[in-house]
Each structure stands twice: as C-alpha cells, then as structure tokens.
PDB file of C-alpha atoms and ligand atoms in Angstrom:
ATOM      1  CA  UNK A   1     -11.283 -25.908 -19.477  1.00 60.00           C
ATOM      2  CA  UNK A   2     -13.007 -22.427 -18.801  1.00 58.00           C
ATOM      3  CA  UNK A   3     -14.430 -20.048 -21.486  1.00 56.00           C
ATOM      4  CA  UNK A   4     -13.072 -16.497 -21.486  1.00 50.00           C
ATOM      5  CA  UNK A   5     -16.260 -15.579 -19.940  1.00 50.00           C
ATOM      6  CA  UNK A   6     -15.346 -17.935 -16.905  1.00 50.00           C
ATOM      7  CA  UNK A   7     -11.727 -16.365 -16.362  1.00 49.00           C
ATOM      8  CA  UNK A   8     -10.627 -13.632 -14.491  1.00 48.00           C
ATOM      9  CA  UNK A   9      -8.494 -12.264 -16.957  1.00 49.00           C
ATOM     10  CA  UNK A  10      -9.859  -8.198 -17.033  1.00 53.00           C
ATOM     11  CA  UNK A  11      -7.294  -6.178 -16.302  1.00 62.00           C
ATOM     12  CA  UNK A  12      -7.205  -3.163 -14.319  1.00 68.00           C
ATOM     13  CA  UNK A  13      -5.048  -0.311 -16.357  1.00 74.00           C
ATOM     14  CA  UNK A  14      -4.826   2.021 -13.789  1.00 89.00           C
ATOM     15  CA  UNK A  15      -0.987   3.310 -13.417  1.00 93.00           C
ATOM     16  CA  UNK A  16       0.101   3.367  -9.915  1.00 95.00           C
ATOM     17  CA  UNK A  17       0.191   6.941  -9.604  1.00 95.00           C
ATOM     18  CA  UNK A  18      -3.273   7.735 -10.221  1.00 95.00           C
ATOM     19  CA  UNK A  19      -4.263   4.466  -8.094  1.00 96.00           C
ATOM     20  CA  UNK A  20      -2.704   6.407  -5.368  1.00 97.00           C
ATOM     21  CA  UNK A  21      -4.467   9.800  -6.013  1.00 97.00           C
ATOM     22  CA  UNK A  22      -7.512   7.899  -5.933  1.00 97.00           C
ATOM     23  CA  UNK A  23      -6.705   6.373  -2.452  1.00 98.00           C
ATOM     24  CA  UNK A  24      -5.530   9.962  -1.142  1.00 98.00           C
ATOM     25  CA  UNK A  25      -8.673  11.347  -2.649  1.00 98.00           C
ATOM     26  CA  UNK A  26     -11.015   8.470  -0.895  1.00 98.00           C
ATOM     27  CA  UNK A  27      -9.198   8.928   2.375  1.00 98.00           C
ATOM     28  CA  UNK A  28      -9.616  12.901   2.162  1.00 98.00           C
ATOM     29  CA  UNK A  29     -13.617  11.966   2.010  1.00 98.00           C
ATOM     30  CA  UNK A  30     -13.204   9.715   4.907  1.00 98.00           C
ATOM     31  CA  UNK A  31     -11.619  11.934   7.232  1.00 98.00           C
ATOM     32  CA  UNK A  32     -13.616  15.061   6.062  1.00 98.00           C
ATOM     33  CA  UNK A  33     -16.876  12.429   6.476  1.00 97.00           C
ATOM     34  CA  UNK A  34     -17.758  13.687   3.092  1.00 97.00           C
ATOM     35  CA  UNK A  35     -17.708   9.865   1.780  1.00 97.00           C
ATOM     36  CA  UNK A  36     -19.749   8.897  -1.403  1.00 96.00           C
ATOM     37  CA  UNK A  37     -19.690   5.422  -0.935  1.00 96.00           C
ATOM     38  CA  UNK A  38     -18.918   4.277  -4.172  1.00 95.00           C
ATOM     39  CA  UNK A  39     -19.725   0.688  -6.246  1.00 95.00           C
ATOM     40  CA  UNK A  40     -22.131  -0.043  -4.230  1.00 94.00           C
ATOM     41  CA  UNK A  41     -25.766  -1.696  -4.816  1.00 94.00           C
ATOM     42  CA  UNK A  42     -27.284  -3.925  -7.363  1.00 95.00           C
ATOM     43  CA  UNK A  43     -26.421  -2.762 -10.500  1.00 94.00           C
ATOM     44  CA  UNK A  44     -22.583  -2.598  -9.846  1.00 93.00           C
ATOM     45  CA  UNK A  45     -22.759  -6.006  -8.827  1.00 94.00           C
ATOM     46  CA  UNK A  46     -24.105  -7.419 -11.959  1.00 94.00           C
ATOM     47  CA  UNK A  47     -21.652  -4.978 -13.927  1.00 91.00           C
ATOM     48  CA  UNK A  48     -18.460  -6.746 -12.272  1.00 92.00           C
ATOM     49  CA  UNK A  49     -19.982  -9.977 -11.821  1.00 93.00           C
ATOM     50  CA  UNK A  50     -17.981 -10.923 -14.847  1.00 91.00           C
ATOM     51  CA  UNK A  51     -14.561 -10.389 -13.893  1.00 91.00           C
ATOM     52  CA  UNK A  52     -12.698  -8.149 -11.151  1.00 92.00           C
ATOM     53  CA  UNK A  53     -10.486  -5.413 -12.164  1.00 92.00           C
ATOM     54  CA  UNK A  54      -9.149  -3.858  -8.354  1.00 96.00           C
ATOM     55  CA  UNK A  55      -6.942  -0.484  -9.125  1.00 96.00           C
ATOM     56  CA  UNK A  56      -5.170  -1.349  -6.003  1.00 98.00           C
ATOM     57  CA  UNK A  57      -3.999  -3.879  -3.507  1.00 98.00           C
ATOM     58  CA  UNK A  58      -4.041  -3.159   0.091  1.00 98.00           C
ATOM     59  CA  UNK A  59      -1.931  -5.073   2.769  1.00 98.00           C
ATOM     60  CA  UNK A  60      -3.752  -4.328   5.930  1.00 98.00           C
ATOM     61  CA  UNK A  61      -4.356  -5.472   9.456  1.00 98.00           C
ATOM     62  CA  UNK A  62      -7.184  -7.356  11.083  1.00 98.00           C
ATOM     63  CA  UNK A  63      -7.392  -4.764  13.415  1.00 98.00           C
ATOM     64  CA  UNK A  64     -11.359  -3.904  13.591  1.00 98.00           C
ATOM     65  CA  UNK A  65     -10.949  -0.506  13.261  1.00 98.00           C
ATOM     66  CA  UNK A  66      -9.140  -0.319  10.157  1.00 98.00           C
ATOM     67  CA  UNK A  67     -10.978  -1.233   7.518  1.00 98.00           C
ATOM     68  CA  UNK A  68      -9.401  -0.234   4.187  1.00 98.00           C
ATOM     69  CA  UNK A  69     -12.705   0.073   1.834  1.00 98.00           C
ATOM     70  CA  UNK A  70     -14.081   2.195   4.214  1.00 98.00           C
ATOM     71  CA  UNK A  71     -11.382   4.687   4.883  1.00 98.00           C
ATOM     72  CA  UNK A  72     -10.245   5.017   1.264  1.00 98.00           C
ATOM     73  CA  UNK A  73     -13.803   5.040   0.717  1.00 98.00           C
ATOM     74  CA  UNK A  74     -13.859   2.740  -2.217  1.00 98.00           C
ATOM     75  CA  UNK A  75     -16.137   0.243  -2.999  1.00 97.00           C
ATOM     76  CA  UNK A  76     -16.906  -3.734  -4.408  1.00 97.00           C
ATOM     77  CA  UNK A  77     -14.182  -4.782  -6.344  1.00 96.00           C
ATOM     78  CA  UNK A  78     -12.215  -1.838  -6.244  1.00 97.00           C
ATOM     79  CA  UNK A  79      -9.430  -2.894  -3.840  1.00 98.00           C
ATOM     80  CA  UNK A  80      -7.575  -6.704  -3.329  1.00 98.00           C
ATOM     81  CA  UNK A  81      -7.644  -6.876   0.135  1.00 98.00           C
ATOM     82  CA  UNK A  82      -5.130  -8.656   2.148  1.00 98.00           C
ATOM     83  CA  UNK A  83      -6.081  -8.661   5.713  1.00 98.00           C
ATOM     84  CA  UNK A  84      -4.105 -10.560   8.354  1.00 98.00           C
ATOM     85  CA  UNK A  85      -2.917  -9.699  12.123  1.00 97.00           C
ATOM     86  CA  UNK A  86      -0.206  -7.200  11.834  1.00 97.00           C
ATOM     87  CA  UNK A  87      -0.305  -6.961   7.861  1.00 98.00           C
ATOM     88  CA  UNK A  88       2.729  -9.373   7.756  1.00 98.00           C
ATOM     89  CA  UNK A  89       3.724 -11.032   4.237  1.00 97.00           C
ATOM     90  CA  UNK A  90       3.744 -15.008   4.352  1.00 97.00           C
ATOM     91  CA  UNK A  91       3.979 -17.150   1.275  1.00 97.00           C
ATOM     92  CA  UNK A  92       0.309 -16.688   1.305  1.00 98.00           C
ATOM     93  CA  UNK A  93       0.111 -12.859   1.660  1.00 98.00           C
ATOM     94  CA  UNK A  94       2.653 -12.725  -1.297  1.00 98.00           C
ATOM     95  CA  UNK A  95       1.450 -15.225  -3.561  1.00 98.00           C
ATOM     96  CA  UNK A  96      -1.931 -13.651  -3.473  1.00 98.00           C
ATOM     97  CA  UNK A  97      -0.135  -9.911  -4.772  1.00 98.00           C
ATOM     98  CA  UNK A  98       1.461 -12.085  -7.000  1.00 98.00           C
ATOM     99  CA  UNK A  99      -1.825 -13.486  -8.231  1.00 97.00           C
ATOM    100  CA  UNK A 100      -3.195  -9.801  -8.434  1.00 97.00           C
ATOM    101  CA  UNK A 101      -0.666  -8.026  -9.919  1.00 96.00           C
ATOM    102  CA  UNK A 102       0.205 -10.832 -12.721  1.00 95.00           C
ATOM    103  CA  UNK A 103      -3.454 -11.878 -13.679  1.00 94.00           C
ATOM    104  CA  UNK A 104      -5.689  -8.800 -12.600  1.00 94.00           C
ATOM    105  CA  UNK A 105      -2.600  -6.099 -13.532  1.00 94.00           C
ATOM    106  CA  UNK A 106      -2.727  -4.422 -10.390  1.00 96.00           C
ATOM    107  CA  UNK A 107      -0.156  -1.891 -10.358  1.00 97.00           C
ATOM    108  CA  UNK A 108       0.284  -0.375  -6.851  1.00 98.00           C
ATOM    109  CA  UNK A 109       0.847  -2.050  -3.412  1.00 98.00           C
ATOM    110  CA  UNK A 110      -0.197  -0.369  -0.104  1.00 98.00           C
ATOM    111  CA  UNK A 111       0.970  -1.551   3.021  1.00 98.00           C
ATOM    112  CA  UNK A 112      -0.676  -0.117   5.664  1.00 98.00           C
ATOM    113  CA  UNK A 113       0.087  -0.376   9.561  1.00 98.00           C
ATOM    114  CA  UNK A 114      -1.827   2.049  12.321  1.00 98.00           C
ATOM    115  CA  UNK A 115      -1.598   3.634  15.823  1.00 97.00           C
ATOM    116  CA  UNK A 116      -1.601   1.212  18.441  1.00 97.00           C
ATOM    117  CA  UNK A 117      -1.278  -1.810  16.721  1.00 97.00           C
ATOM    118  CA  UNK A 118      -2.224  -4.642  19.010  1.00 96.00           C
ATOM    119  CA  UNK A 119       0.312  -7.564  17.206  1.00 96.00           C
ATOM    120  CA  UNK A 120       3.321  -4.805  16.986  1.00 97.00           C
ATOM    121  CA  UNK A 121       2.321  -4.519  20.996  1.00 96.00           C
ATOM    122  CA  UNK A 122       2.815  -8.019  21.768  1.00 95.00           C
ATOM    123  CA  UNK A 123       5.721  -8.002  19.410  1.00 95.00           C
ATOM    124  CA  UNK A 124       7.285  -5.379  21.518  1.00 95.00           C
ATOM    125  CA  UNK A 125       6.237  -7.197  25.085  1.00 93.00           C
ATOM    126  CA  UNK A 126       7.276 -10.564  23.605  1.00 88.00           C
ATOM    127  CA  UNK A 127       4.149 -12.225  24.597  1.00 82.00           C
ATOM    128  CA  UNK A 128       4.288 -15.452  23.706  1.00 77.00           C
ATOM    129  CA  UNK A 129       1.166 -17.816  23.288  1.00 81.00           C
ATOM    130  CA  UNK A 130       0.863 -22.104  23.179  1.00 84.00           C
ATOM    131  CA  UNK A 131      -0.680 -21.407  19.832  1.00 90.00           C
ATOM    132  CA  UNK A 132       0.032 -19.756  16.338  1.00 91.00           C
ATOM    133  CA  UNK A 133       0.583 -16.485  17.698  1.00 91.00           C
ATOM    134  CA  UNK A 134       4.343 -17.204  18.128  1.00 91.00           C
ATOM    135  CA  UNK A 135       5.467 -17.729  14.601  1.00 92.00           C
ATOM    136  CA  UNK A 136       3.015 -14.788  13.449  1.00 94.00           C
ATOM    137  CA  UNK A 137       4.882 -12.170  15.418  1.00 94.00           C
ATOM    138  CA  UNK A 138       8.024 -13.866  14.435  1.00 94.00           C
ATOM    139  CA  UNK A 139       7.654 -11.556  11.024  1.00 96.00           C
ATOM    140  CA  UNK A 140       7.273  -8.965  13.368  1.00 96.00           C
ATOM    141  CA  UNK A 141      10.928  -9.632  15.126  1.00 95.00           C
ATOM    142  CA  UNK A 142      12.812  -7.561  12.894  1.00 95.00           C
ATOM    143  CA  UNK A 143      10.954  -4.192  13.077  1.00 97.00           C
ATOM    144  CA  UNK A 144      11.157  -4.608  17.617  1.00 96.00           C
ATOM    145  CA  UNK A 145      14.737  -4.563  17.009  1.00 92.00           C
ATOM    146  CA  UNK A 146      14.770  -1.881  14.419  1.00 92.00           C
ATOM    147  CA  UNK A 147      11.803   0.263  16.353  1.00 90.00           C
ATOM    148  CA  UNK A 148      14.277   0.112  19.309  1.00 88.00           C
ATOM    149  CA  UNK A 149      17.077   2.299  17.706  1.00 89.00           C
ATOM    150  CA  UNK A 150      15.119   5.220  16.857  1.00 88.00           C
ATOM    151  CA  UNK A 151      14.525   7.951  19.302  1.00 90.00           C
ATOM    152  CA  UNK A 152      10.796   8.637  20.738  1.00 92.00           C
ATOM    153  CA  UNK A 153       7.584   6.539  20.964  1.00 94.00           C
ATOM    154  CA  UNK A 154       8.818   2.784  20.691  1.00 95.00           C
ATOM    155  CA  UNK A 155       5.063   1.555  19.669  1.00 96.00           C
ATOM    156  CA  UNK A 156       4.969   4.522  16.988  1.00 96.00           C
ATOM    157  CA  UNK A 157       8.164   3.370  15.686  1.00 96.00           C
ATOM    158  CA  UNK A 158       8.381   0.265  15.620  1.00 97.00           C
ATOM    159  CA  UNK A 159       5.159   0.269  13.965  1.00 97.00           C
ATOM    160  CA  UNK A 160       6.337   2.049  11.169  1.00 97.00           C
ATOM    161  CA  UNK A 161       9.559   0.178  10.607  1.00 97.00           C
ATOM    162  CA  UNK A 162       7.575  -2.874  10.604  1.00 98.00           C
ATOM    163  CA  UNK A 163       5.680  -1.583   7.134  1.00 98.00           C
ATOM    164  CA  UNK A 164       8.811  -0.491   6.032  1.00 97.00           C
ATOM    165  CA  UNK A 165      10.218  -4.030   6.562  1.00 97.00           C
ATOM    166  CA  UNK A 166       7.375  -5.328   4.781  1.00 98.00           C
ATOM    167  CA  UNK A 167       7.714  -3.322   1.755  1.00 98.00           C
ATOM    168  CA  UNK A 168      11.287  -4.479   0.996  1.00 98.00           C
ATOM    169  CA  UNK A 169      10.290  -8.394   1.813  1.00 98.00           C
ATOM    170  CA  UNK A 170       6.953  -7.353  -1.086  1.00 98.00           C
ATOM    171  CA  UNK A 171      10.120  -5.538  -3.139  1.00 98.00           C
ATOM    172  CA  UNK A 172      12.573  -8.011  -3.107  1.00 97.00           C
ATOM    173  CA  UNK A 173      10.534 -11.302  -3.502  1.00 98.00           C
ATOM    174  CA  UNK A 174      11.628 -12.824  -6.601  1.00 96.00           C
ATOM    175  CA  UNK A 175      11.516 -13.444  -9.461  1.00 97.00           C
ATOM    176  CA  UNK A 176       7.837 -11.966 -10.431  1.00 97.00           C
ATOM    177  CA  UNK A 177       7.049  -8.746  -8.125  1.00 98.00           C
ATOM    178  CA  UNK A 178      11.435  -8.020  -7.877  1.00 98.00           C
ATOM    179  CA  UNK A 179      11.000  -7.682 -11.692  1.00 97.00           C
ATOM    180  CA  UNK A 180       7.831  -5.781 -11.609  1.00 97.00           C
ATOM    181  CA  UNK A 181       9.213  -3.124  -9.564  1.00 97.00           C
ATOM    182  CA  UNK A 182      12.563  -2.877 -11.156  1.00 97.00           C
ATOM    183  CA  UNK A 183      10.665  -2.409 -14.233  1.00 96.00           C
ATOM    184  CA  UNK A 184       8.755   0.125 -13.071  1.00 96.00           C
ATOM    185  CA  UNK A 185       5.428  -1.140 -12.881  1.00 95.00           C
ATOM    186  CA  UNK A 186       4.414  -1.991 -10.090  1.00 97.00           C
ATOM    187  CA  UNK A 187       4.844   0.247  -7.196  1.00 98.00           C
ATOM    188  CA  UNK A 188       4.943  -0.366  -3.298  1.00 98.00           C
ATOM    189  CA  UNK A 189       3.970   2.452  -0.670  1.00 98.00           C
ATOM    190  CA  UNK A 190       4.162   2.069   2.919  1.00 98.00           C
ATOM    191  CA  UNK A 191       1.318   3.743   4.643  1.00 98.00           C
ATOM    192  CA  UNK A 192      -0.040   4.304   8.115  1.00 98.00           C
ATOM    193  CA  UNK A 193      -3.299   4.987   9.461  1.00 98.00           C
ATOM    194  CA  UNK A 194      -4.542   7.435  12.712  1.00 98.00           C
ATOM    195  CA  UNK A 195      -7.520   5.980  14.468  1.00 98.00           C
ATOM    196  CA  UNK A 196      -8.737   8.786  15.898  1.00 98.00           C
ATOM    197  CA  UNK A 197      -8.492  11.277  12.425  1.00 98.00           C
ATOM    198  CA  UNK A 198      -8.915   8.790   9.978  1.00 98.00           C
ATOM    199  CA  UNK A 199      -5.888   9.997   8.467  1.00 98.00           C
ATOM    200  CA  UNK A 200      -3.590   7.772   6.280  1.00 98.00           C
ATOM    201  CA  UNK A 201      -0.145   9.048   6.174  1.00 98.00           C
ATOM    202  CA  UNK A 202       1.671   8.007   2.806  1.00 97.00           C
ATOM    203  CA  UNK A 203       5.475   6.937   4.501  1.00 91.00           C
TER     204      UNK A 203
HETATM  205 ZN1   ZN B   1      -2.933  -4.098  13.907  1.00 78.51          ZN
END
C-alpha cells in the first residue's frame, strides 16, 4: 500500500481556458525567440519531485521537429506528453489522457498535427510496410478519405482532418473523457504546427 506521499494524487486546477492562454502565450515566445525557458534546473526538480501536476496534455507527433515543450515553451512537468507517429489515439494513447485527466485533473487536451507530416504522407501514398507501420496508418485511413474531398493542398488537408478525426475519437470515448467533456470540464482543441514559423494554429 503507498503513503500519500508515494501517490500521484496533486492535482493540477488549472481551467482549460487559461491552460490554453498559457500555451498561446508560450508559443508567442517561441516564435518571437523570446523564450524563458521555464521549470527548469535543480531546484524545480526537487519542488515537483513529489507529485506531478501538468496544466495540459499534448497529443503530438514523433516528428523530430516538433517538440511540444519547446515550442509552447514550457517546462518539467508542465505538460503530459503523448508522442507517437502521426499523433494517432490507440487504447494506449487514450488510456494514458484518461489516466491524466482522472488522477492528475488535467483539464485541456491538445492535439496537435504539423506541415508535412511524414505518417499523413505515407497515409496519402498508401505505403505499405512488412512491419507495424500498416496498422499505425490504419488510424490514419479516415482523414485520406476525408482530406480528399476538400479543395486545395491534399497533404495540408488531410493533415488537418486527421486532428480533427482525432479529437472526436478523444471526445467520444466513453464512458470517462465522453462525460468529462459533456460536463464541461475537460476540453479538446485541435491544433497545428508550421515548421518553418514556429507557429501553432489553434483549429
Ligand atoms: Zn508527423
């Protein structure tokens, strides 16, 4: 049996609207390279050691060049990072927002896809692989189809239908984050991040 001490029951009790500002604010930083690197260094670790309290989770991409604590400019133990090959939501994925949002009261959800994503690309090509690969970009599927019946750049689009896909599956996955967001408190944003600028664009 743990102690309190040994738990990691401390809650974050940021709403999710000023978890966003504080992402906006962070990325504003980034892209004006006017970052403060926050939570950082010796002292913050030992302040946190005892429990982790993240004011937001972020669904991201493995994608080297996006790295989420960077471009929000946040730092240790602010954000609950969820980083996998085209940001898609498997049991795993989900059960770990479940995990934040239920034990360390994280109230907002980001979801964040970029320019030139390399999965969405082989989505779109349908390159197929003798390994995993295959039943990764079957999550994908959905948004090639969808990406396909908007006019313009197919990569930009189907891109962005892909987080919007996402969101719903995070939305709709009952019983515990369906509930959440009906009642209000939890909150879900697609997002989607410029290489070149640094930009995040809240969808
Ligand atoms: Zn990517």
């Amino acid at each position: 049996m743990l102690t309190k001490d040994q738990t990691y029951y401390t809650v974050n009790n940021l709403t999710a609207e000023s978890a966003l500002q504080k992402l906006k604010e962070g990325n504003e930083r980034y892209v004006l390279d006017h970052v403060e690197h926050p939570h950082e260094g010796a002292q913050h670790r030992v302040d946190i050691s005892k429990g982790q309290h993240p004011f937001a989770i972020i669904l991201g991409c493995a994608d080297s060049r996006v790295v989420p604590e960077l471009i929000f400019d946040q730092g240790v133990g602010d954000l609950f990072m969820l980083r996998v090959a085209g940001h898609i939501a498997d049991d795993a994925v989900i059960a770990s927002i479940e995990f934040a949002v239920e034990h360390l009261g994280t109230r907002l959800v980001i979801v964040l896809g970029h320019e030139r994503c390399g999965a969405v690309m082989a989505a779109i090509a349908h390159v197929f692989s003798e390994g995993k690969l295959n039943s990764l970009i079957s999550y994908i599927e959905p948004a090639v189809k969808a990406g396909q019946e908007i006019k313009g750049d197919v990569i930009t689009n189907t891109a962005k239908a892909h987080v919007n896909l996402i969101v719903e599956t995070i939305k709709t996955t009952e019983p515990i984050l369906s509930h959440e967001v009906k009642n209000g408190t939890l909150k879900i944003i697609p997002a989607y991040y410029r290489l070149a600028t640094g930009n995040v664009d809240f969808l």
